[in-house]
XYZ file of C-alpha atoms in Angstrom:
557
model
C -33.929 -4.007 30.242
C -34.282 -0.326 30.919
C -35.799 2.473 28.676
C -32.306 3.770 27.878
C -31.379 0.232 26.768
C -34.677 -0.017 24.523
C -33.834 3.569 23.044
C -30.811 2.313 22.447
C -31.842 0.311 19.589
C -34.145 2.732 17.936
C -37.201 2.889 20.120
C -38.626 5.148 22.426
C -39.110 9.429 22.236
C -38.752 10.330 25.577
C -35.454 11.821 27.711
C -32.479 9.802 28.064
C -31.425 9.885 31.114
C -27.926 9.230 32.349
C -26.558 5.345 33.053
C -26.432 4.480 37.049
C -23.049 3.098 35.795
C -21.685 6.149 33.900
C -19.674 7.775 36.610
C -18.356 3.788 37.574
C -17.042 2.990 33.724
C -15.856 6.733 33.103
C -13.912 7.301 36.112
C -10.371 7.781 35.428
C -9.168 7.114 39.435
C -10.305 3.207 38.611
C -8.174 0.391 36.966
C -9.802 -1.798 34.617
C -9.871 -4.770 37.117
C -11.683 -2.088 39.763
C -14.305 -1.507 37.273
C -14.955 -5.045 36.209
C -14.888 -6.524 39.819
C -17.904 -3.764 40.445
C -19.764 -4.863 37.693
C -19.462 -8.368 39.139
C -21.121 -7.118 42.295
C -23.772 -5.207 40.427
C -24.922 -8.052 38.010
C -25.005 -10.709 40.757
C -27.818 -8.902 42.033
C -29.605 -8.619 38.588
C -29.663 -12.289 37.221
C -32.423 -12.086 34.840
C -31.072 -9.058 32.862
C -28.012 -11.483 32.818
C -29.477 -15.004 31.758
C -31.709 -12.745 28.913
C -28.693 -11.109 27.513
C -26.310 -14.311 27.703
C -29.217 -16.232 25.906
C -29.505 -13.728 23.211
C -25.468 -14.121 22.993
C -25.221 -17.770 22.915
C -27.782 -17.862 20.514
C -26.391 -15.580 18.289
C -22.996 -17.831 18.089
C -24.944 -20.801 17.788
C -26.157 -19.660 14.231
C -23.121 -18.600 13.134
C -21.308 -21.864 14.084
C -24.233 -24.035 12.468
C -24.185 -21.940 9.231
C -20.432 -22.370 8.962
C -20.488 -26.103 9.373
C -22.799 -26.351 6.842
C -20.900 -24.469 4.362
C -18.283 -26.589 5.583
C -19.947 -29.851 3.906
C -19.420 -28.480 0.574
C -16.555 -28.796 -1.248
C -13.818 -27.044 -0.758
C -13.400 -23.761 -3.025
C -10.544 -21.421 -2.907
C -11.024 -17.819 -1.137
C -10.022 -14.750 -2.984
C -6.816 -13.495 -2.869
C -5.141 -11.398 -0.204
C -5.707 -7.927 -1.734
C -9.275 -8.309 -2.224
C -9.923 -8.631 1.172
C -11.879 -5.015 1.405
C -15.145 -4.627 -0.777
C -14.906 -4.737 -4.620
C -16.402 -5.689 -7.725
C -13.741 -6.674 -9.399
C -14.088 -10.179 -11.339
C -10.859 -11.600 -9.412
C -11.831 -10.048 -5.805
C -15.576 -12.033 -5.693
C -15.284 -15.211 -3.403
C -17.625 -18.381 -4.151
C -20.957 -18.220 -2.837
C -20.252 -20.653 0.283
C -17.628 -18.537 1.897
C -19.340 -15.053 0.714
C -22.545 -16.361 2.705
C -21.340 -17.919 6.085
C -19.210 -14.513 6.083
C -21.922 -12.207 5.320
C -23.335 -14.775 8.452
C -20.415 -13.711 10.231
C -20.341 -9.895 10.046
C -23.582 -9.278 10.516
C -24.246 -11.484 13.923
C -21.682 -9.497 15.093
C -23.165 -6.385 14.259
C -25.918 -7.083 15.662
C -24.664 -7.996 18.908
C -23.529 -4.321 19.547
C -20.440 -2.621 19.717
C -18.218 -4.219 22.365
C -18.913 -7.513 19.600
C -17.794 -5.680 16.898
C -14.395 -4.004 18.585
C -13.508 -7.602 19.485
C -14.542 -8.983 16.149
C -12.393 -6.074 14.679
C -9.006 -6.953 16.853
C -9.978 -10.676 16.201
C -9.220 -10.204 12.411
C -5.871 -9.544 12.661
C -5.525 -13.138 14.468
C -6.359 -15.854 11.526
C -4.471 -18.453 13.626
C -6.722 -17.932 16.039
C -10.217 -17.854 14.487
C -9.048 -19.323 10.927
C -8.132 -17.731 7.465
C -11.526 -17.421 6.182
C -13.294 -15.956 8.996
C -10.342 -13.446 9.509
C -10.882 -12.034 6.071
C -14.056 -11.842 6.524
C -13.909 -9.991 9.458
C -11.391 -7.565 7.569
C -14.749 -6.588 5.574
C -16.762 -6.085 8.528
C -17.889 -2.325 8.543
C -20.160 -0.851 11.716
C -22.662 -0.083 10.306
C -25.598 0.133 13.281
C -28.722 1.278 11.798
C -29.290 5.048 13.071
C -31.433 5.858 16.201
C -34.097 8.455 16.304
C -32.818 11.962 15.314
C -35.280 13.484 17.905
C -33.981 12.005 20.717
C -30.772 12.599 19.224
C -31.511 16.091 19.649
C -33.129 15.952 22.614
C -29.537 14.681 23.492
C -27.878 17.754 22.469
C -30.299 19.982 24.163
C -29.582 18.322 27.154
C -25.821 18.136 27.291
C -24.609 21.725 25.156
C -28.009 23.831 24.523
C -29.724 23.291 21.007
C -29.660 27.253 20.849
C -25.589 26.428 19.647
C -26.510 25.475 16.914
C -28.963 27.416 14.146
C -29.351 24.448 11.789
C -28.950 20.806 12.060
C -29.400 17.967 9.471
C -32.766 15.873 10.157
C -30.420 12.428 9.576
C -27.082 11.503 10.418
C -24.486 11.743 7.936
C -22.821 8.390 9.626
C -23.855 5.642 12.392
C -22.181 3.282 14.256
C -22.351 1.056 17.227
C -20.996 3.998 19.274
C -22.537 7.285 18.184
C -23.889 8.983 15.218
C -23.020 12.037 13.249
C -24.710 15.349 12.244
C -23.624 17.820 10.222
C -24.796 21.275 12.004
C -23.584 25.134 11.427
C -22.662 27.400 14.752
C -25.664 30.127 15.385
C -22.481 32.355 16.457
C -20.405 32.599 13.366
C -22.010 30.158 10.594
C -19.282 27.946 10.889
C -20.272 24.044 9.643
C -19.168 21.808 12.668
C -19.773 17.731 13.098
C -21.683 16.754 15.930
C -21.383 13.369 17.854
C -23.722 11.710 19.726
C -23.479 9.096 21.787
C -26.063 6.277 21.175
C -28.338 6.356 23.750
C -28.349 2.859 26.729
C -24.503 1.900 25.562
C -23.317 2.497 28.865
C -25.639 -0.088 30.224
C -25.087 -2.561 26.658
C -21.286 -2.565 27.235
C -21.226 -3.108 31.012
C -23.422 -6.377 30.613
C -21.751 -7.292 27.718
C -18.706 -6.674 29.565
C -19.827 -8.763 32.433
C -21.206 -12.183 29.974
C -18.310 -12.400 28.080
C -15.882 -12.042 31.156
C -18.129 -15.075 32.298
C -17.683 -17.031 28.923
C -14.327 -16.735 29.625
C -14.306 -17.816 33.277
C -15.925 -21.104 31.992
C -13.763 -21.552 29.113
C -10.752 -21.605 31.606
C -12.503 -24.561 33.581
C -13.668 -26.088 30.956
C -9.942 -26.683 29.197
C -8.253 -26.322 32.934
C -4.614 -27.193 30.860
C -4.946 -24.462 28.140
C -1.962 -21.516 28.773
C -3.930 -18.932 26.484
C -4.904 -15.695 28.228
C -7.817 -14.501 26.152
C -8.576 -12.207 29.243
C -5.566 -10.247 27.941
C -7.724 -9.725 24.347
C -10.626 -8.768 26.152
C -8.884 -6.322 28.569
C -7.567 -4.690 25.786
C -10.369 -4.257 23.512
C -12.574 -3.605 26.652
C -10.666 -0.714 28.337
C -9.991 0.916 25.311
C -13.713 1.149 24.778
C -14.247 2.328 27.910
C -12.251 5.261 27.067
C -13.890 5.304 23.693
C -17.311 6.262 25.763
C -15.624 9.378 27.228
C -16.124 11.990 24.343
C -13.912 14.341 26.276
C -11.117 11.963 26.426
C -11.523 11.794 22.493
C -11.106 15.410 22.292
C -8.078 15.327 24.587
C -6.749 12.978 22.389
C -6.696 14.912 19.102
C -5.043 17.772 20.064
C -2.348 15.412 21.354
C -1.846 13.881 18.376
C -2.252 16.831 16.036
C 0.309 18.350 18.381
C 2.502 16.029 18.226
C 2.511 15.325 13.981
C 2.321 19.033 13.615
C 5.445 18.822 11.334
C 3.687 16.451 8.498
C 2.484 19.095 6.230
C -0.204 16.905 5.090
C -1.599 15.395 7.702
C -4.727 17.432 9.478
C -7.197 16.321 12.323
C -10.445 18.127 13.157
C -9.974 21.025 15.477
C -12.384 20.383 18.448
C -14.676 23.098 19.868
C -13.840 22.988 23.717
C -17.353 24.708 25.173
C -19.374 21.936 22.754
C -17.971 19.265 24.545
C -19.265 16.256 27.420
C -19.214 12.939 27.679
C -21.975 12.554 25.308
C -21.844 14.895 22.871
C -18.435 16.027 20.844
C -18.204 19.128 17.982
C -15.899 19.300 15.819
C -14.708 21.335 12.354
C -16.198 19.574 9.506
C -14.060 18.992 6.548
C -14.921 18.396 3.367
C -13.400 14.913 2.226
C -13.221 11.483 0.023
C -12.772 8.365 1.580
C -10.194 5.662 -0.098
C -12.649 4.091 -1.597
C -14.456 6.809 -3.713
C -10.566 8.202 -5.346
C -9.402 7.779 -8.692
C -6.016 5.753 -8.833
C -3.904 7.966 -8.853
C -5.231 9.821 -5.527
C -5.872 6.099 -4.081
C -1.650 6.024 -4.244
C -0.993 9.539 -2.931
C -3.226 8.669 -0.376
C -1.812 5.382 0.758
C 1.796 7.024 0.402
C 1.161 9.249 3.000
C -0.940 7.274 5.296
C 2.489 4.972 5.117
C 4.533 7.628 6.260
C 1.807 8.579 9.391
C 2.335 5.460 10.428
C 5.730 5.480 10.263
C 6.263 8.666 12.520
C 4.050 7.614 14.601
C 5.893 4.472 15.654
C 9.585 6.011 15.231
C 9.367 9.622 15.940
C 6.301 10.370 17.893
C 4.982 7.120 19.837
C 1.425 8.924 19.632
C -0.121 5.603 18.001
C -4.291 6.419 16.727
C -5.672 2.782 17.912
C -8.686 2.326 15.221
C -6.842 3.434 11.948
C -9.636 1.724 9.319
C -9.549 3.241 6.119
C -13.318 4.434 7.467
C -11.398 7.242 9.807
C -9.087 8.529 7.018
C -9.999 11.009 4.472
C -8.708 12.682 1.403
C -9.487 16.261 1.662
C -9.678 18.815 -1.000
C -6.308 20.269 -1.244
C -4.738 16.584 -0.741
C -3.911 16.477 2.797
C -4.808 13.156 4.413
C -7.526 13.685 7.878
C -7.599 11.315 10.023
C -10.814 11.543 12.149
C -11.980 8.920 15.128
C -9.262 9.487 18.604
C -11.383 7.557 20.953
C -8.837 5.926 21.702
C -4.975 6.828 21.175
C -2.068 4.582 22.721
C 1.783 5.785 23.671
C 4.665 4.111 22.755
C 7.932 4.355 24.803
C 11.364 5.380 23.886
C 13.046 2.162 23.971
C 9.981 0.765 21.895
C 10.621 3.346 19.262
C 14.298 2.858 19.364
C 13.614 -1.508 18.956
C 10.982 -0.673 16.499
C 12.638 1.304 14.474
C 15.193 -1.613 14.083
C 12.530 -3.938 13.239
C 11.449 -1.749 10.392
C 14.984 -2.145 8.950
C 14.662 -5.904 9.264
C 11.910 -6.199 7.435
C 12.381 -4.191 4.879
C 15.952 -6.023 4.366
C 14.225 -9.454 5.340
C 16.825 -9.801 7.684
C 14.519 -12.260 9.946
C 17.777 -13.260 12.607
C 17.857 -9.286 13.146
C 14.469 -9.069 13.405
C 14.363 -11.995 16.354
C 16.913 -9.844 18.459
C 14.581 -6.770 18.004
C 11.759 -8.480 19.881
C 13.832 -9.411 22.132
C 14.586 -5.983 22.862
C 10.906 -5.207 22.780
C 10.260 -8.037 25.416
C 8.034 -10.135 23.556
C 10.287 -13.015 23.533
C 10.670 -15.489 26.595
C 14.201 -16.603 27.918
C 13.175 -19.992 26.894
C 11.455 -20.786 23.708
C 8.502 -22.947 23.871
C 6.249 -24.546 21.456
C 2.582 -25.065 21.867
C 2.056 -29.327 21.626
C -1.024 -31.106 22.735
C -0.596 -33.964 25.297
C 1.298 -36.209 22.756
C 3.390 -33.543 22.415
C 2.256 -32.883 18.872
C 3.285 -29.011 17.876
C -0.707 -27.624 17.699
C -1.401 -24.348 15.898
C -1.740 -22.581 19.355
C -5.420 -23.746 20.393
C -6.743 -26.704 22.495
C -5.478 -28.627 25.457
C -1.770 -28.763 25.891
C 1.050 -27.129 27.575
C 4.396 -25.597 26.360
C 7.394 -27.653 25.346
C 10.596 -25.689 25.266
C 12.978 -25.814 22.668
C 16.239 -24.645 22.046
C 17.197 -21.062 20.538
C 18.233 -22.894 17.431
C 15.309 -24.376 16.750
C 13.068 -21.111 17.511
C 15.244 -19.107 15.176
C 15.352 -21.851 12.067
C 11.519 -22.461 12.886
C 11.130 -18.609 12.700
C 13.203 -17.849 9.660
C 11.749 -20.653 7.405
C 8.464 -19.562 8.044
C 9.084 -15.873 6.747
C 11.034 -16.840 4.030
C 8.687 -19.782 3.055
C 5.892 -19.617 0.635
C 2.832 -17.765 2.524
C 0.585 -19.671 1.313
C 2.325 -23.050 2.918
C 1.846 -23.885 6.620
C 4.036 -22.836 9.487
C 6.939 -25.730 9.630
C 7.378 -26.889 12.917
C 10.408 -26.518 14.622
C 12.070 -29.914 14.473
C 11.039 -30.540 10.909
C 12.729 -26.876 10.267
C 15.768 -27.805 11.205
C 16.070 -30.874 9.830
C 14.833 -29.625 6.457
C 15.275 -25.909 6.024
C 13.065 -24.548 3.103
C 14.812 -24.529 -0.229
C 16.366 -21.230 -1.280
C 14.349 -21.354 -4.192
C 11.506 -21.157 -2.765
C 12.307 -17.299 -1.473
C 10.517 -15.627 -3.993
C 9.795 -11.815 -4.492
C 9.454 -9.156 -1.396
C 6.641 -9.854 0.980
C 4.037 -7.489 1.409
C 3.514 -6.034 4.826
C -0.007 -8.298 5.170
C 1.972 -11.480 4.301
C 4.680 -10.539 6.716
C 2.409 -10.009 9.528
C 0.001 -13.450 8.905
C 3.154 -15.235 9.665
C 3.956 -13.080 12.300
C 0.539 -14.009 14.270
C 0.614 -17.029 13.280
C 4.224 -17.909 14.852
C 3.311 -15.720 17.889
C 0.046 -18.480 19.196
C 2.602 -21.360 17.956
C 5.496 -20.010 19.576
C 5.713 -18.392 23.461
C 5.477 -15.006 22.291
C 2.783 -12.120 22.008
C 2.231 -8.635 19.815
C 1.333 -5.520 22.055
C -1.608 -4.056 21.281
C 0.301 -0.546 20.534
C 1.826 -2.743 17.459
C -1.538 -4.740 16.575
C -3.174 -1.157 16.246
C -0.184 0.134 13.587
C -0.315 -3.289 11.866
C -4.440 -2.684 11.009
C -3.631 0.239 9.872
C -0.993 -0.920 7.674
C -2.638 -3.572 6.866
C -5.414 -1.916 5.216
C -3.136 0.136 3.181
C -1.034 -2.757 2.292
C -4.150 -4.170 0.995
C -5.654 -1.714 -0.804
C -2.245 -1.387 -2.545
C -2.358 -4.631 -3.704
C -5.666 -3.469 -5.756
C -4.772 -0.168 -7.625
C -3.431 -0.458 -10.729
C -1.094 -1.376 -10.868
C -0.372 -2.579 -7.689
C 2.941 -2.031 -5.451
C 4.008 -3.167 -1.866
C 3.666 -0.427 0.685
C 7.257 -2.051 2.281
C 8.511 -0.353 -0.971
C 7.356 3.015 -0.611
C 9.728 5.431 -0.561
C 8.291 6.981 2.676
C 9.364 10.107 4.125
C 9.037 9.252 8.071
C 12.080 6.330 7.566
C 13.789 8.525 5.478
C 14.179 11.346 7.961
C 14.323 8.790 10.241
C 17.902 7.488 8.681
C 19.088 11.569 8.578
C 18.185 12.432 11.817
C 16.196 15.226 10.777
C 13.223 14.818 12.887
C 11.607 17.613 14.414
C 11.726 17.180 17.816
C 14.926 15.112 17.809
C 14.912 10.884 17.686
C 15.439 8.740 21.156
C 18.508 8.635 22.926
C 20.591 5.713 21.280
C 18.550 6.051 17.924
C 21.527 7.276 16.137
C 23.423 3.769 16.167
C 20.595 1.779 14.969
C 19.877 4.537 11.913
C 23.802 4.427 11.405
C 23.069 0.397 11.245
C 20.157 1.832 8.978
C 21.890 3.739 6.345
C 24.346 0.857 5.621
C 21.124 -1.592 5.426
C 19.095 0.053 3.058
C 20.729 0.533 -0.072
C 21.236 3.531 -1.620
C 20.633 2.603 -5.306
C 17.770 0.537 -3.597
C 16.063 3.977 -2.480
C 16.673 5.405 -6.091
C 14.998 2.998 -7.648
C 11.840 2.859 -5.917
C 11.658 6.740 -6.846
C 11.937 6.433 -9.926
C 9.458 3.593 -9.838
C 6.890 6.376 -8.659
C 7.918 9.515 -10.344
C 8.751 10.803 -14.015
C 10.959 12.852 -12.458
C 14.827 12.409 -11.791
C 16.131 10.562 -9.077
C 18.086 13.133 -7.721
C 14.743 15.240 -6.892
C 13.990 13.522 -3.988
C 16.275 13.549 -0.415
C 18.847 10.460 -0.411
C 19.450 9.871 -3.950
């Protein structure tokens, strides 16, 4: 354990010095694979450090799993439902006191096992066929929310990386901490200008490099252990870990925001923190401060203009920019004064191609139309399906829910696009019909009910992706958690509405054309496809839903 780790949770005054591993986990020149096959090196030579941390780990898990099969004994009480999966007092939102413990279990092991934990625990939520309903939404709740460290060394921090003389005040505690870095709120000694400061907490380098190596381990003995399982949870981990290595850059963040702020320039209100370029390292980032309200703390009516408009964001940024912000929690959007929406947080920001835009934006279509064959075709496009279906089965050949021993037993198209279809137009709250049984006994038309909500629509979706041979990219996970939390929050204002209802601005110039900028080549036959698709009374109506005014006030009615 070295001093910077042991500052790292809260101890220790002295200097932080700078992690032997920094200029190894920052450089740009290196692959992901280079850096991890380093860290192998460097940790085989350090096994103590290793068995201390991977004890700590194990242990950790080890509660949480007893505590949940206990809870388990009991009997079995229903969870709350879908929209109250974000914190709430509201009678209908509170779960029984089982479930509300083992998750409160939950959430705060992970916490406490630092920050590469919690971005895995975070990514993990949007996959409740993979860790379970219950422990998904409880994840959804899970807020980092590290206790602070010391404000001195904080600012011994600062001192060290910009000059404290920047700066002719400074708050004594952090206005926000997380797993990452903490926040000050500080005013420029050269024009009085209020500015954010971010700080990087102090020994993460060294906490996510270890934790990188143990749970790159785990997974090396998970693979022996079930030898026949196809399921690359390496690809999880390489996700949420390289993204945090960028995440550790603070200069990268700062790249990263102009980019984006560049590129949604045309959203009128949409704004993102100007940076200040000479206040900038790896460890230390300044930035505008703006005055804001988060989701949360809005009246109703502001809770709808808000979630309106982070709709449309996400929108352009999957079919007009393909500048995608990868941790979109309602925690890193504000409300501002005048009503523009900030997003704050670019750690880490992901690109999306042309021909992803173009095949997205045809899946948008699809699912707002609930056209599930057309859907099918568009991830084809996208490359997420195989040439040959498959279905996960365990060695009786026994379709699984994705998990355990087993191997993949293809199928025919037929079956993969009945299987697929009933399950999106089935109840949500019944289980995914396997394929065979699908065919033979296609779900009822009656039981299509009213329009899914974006959070029911994706369940299924993750759900079908572990059963089936097929996998979301992570530049699509990151805009479903975004939507996601909007969807759900939607759900709760009242009176509610589905967000796939919205009449949102980024599809609608989307179906015109009249994107600044210009759309992807090809894009004009899929928005021609678009404009026949959704309806034009169907556009009125929703409106008119949302405004006293006339229909015709609004572009395309």
């Amino acid at each position: 354990e070295t001093r910077g780790d042991r500052q790292g949770q809260g101890g220790g005054h002295g200097p932080e010095r700078r992690s032997d591993l920094e200029p190894l986990l920052l450089d740009r020149s290196l692959t992901f694979e280079e850096k991890m096959r380093q860290l192998d090196t460097y940790f085989e030579d350090r096994p103590l450090l290793v068995a201390k941390r991977f004890a700590q780990i194990v242990g950790a898990f080890t509660r949480i799993l007893a505590v949940w099969r206990l809870d388990n004994s009991k009997p079995e009480q229903p969870l709350p439902p879908p929209g109250c999966a974000f914190e709430t007092d509201a009678e209908e939102c509170q779960a029984p006191e089982p479930e509300r413990y083992r998750g409160t279990v939950l959430r705060d092991t992970v916490c406490s096992l630092g920050v590469l934990f919690i971005k895995l625990a975070q990514t993990a939520a949007t996959r409740p066929d993979l860790i379970g309903d219950e422990a998904a939404m409880s994840l959804e709740k899970l807020q980092d929310r590290t206790s602070p460290f010391n404000t001195t060394l904080a600012k011994q921090i600062i001192a060290e990386e910009i000059g404290s003389e920047k700066f002719s005040e400074i708050t004594d505690n952090p206005v926000a901490a997380a797993s990452l870095a903490q926040v000050y709120k500080a005013r420029l000694a050269s024009t009085g200008e209020q500015v954010a400061v971010k700080v990087r907490r102090p020994g993460l380098v060294d906490q996510v490099a270890l934790d990188s190596y143990i749970v790159r381990l785990i997974l090396r003995l998970y693979t022996k252990v079930f030898a026949g399982a196809d399921r690359d949870y390496e690809m999880l981990f390489k996700e949420v870990g390289s993204g945090l290595l960028e995440e550790l850059d603070f200069r990268r963040e700062a790249e990263n925001a102009r980019e984006f702020a560049e590129a949604h320039a045309h959203i009128p209100y949409l704004r993102v923190p100007d940076s200040i370029p000479d206040l900038i390292t790896t460890r230390v980032l300044t930035l505008e401060w703006i005055d804001g309200r988060k989701l949360t703390e809005l009246p109703s009516a502001e809770q709808r203009d808000m979630v309106r408009k982070g709709i449309d964001v996400c929108f352009a940024q999957l079919l007009s920019t393909g500048i995608v912000h990868a941790d979109p929690h309602y925690g890193n959007m504000l409300y501002d004064n005048s009503g523009k929406l900030t997003l704050l947080d670019f750690g880490l920001v992901t690109r999306v191609t042309d021909a992803q835009k173009e095949a997205m934006a045809g899946s948008v279509v699809h699912t707002l139309n609930e056209d599930w064959v057309g859907l099918i075709n568009d991830y084809r496009e996208l490359g997420l399906l195989p040439k040959q279906p498959a279905i996960w089965v365990d060695k009786e050949g026994n379709p699984t829910g994705g998990l355990g021993q087993g191997y993949w037993k293809p199928v025919t198209r037929e079956e993969f696009v009945t299987a697929f279809q009933s399950s999106l137009e089935a109840d949500p709250s019944q289980p995914i019909v396997p394929a065979a049984e699908a065919v033979k006994n296609p779900p009822p038309k009656a039981q299509i009910r009213r329009k899914r909500t974006f959070s029911e629509i994706t369940s299924r979706l993750t759900e079908l992706s572990f059963q089936y041979r097929f996998t979301l990219p992570e530049w699509m996970l990151f805009i479903i958690r975004s939507v996601i939390t909007l969807d759900g929050f939607a759900g709760r204002i009242k009176p509610p509405f589905n967000t796939l209802e919205l009449p949102s601005d980024a599809r609608e110039e989307w179906v015109s054309g009249d994107v600044p900028g210009g759309w992807p080549r090809g894009s004009s036959s899929v928005r021609a496809r678009a404009s026949k698709e959704v309806e034009h009374s169907q556009l009125c109506e929703i409106h008119e839903n949302r405004s006293t005014g006339s229909c015709g006030e609004r572009k395309g009615c």
